[in-house]
mmCIF file of C-alpha atoms in Angstrom:
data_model
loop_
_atom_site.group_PDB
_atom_site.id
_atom_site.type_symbol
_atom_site.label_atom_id
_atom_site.label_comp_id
_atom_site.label_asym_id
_atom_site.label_seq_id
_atom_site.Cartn_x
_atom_site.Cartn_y
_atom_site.Cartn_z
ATOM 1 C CA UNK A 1 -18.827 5.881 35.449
ATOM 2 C CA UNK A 2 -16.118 3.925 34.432
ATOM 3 C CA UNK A 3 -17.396 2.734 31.120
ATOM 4 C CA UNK A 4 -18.281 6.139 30.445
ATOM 5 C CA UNK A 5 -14.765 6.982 30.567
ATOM 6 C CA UNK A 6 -13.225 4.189 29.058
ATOM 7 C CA UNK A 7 -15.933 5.026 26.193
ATOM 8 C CA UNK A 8 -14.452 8.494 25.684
ATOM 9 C CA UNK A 9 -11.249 7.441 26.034
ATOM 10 C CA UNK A 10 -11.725 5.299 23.143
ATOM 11 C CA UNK A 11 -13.629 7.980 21.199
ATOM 12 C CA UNK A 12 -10.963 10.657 21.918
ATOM 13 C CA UNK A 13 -7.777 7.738 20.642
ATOM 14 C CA UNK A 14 -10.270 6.737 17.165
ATOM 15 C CA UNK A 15 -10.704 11.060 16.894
ATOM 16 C CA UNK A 16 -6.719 11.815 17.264
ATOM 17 C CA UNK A 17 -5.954 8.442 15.430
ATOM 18 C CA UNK A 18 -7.952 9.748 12.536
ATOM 19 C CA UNK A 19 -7.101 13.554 12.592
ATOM 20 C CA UNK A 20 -3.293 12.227 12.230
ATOM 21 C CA UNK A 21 -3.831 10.116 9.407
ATOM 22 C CA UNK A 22 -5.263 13.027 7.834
ATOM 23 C CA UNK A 23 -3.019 15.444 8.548
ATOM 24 C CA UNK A 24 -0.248 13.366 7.235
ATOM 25 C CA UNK A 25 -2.019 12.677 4.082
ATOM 26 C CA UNK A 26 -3.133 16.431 3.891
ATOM 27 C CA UNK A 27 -0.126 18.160 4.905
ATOM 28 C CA UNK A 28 1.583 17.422 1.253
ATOM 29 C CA UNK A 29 -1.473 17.892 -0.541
ATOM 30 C CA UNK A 30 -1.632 20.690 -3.285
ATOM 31 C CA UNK A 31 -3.658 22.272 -5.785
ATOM 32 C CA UNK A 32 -2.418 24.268 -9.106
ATOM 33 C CA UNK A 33 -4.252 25.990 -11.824
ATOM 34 C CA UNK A 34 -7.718 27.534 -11.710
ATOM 35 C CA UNK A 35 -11.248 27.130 -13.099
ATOM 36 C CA UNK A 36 -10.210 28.562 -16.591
ATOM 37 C CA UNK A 37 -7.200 26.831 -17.144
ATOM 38 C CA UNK A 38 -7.524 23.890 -15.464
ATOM 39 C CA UNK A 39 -6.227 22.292 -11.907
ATOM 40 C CA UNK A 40 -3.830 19.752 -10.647
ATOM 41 C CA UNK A 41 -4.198 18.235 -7.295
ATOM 42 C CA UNK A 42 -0.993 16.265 -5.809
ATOM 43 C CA UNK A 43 -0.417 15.025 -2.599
ATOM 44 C CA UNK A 44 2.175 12.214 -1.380
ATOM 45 C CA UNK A 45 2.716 10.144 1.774
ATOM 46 C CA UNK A 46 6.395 8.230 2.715
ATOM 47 C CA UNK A 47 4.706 4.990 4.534
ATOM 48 C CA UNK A 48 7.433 3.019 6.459
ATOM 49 C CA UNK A 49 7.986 -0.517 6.233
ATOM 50 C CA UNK A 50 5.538 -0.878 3.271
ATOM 51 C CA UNK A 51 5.917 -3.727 0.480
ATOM 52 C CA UNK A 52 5.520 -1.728 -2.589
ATOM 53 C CA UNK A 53 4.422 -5.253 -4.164
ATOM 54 C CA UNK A 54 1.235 -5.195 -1.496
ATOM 55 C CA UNK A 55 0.330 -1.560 -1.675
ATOM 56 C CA UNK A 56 0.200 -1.188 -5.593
ATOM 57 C CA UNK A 57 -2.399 -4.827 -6.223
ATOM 58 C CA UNK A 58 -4.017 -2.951 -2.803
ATOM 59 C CA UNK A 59 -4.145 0.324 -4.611
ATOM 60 C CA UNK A 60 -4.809 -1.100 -8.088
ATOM 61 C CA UNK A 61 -7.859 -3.033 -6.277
ATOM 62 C CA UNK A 62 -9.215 -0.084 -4.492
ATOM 63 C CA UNK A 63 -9.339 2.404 -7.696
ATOM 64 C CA UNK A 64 -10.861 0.024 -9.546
ATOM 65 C CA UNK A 65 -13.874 -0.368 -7.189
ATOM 66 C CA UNK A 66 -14.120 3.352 -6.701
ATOM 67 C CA UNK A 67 -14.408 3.269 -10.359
ATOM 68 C CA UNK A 68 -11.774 4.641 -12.000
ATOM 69 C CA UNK A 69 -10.903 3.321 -15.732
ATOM 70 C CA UNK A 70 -7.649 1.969 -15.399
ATOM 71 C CA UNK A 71 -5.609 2.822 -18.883
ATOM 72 C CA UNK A 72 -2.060 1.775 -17.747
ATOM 73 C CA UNK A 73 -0.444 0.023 -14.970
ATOM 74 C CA UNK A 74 3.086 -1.604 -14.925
ATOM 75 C CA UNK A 75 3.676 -3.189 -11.153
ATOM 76 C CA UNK A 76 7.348 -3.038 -12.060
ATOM 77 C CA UNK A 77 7.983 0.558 -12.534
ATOM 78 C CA UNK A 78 4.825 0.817 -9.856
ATOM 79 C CA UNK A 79 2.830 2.907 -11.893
ATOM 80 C CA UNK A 80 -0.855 2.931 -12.455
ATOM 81 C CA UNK A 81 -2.651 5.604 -14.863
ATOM 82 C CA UNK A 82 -6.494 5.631 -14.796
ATOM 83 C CA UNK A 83 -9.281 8.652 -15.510
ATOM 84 C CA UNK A 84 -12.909 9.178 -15.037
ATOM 85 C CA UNK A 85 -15.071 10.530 -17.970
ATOM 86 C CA UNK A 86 -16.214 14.384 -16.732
ATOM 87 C CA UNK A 87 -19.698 14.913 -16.450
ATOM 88 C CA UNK A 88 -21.025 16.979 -19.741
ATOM 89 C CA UNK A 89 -17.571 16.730 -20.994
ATOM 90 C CA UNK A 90 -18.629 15.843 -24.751
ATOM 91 C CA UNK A 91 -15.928 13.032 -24.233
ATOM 92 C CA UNK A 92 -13.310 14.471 -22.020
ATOM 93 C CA UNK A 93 -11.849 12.400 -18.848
ATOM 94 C CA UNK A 94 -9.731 13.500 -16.078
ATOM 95 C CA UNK A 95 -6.718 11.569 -15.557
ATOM 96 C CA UNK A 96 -5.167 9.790 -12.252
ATOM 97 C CA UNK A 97 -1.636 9.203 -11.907
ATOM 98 C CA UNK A 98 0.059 7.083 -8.725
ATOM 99 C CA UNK A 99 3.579 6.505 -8.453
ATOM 100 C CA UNK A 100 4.916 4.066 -5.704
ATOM 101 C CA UNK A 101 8.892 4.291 -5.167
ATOM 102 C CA UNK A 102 10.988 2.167 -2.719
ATOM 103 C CA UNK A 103 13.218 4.476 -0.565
ATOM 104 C CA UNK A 104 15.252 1.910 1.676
ATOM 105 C CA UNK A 105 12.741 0.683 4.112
ATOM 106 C CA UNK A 106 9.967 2.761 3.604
ATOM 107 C CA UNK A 107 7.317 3.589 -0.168
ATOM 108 C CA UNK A 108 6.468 7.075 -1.479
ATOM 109 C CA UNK A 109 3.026 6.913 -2.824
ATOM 110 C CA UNK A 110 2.473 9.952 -4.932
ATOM 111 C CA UNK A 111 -0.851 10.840 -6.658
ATOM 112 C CA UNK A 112 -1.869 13.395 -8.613
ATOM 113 C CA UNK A 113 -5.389 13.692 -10.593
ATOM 114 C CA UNK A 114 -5.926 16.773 -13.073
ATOM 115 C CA UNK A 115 -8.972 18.680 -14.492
ATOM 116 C CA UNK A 116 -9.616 20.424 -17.511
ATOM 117 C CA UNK A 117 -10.161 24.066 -17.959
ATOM 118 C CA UNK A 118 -14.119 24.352 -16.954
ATOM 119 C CA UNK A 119 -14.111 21.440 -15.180
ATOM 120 C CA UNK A 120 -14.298 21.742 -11.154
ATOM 121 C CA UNK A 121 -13.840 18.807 -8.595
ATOM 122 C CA UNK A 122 -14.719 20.010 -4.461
ATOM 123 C CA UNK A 123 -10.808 20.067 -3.171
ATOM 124 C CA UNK A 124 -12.042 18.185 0.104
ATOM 125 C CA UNK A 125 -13.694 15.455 -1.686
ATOM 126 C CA UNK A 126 -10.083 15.076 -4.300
ATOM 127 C CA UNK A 127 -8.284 15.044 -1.220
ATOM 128 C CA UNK A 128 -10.699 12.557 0.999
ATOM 129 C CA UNK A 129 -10.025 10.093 -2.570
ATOM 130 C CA UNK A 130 -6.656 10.783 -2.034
ATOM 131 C CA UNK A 131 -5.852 9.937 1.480
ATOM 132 C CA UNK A 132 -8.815 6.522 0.790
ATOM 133 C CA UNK A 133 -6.159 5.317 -1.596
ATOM 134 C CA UNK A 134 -3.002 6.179 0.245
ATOM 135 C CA UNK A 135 -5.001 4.158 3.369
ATOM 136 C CA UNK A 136 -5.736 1.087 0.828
ATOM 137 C CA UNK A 137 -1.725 0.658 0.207
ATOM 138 C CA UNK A 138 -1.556 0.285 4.253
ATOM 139 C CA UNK A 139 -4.162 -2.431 4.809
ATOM 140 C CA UNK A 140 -3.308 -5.479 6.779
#
């Protein structure tokens, strides 16, 4: 009986662990624009005690393997531009942009990833990329 409530003890901590890290990752995201014109998903996430050194080669790293083109990065500023060529887009790519700023003690990672008029991306997949990446920058 016991491990069966140390089990969902642990369950219920992973659960409410999770569904804060989301929330905080979700609760700044936005999306602008519609299917004709185009859209522009943002979000951002102020990380305490976070090197922005660390989180932009952890960032950098983790785009890169979820397979973004990376067309510009300067570590200085803490910028890193990349895009992904659209399906049936004769050509056309849809750009990434993160931004990490130092603010005292803590990093701002901003992100924001737009799509052509025509184009569509599912908003909970965009924003499941999103808060992947912001995770990345706080790895160990």
């Amino acid at each position: 009986m016991n491990n069966k409530l140390i089990a969902a003890s642990v369950l219920w901590l992973s659960t409410s662990a999770c569904h804060t890290y989301a929330s905080q990752c979700a609760e700044n995201f936005s999306v602008e624009g519609n299917f004709f014109k185009g859209k522009t998903f943002k979000t951002w996430e102020e990380i305490a005690s976070l090197n922005s050194q660390d989180a932009f080669k952890k960032i950098y790293q983790h785009i890169a393997k979820d397979g973004w083109k990376i067309t510009n990065a300067d570590e200085k500023l803490g910028i890193i531009s990349a895009s992904q060529d659209v399906s049936f887009g004769e050509g056309k790519t849809a750009p990434l942009n993160i931004v990490l700023e130092e603010n005292g003690s803590s990093s701002r990672v901003s992100i924001s990833y737009s799509i052509s008029g025509g184009v569509s991306s599912p908003k909970k997949a965009v924003l499941k990329s999103f808060c992947d990446t912001i995770a990345a920058a706080k790895k160990p």
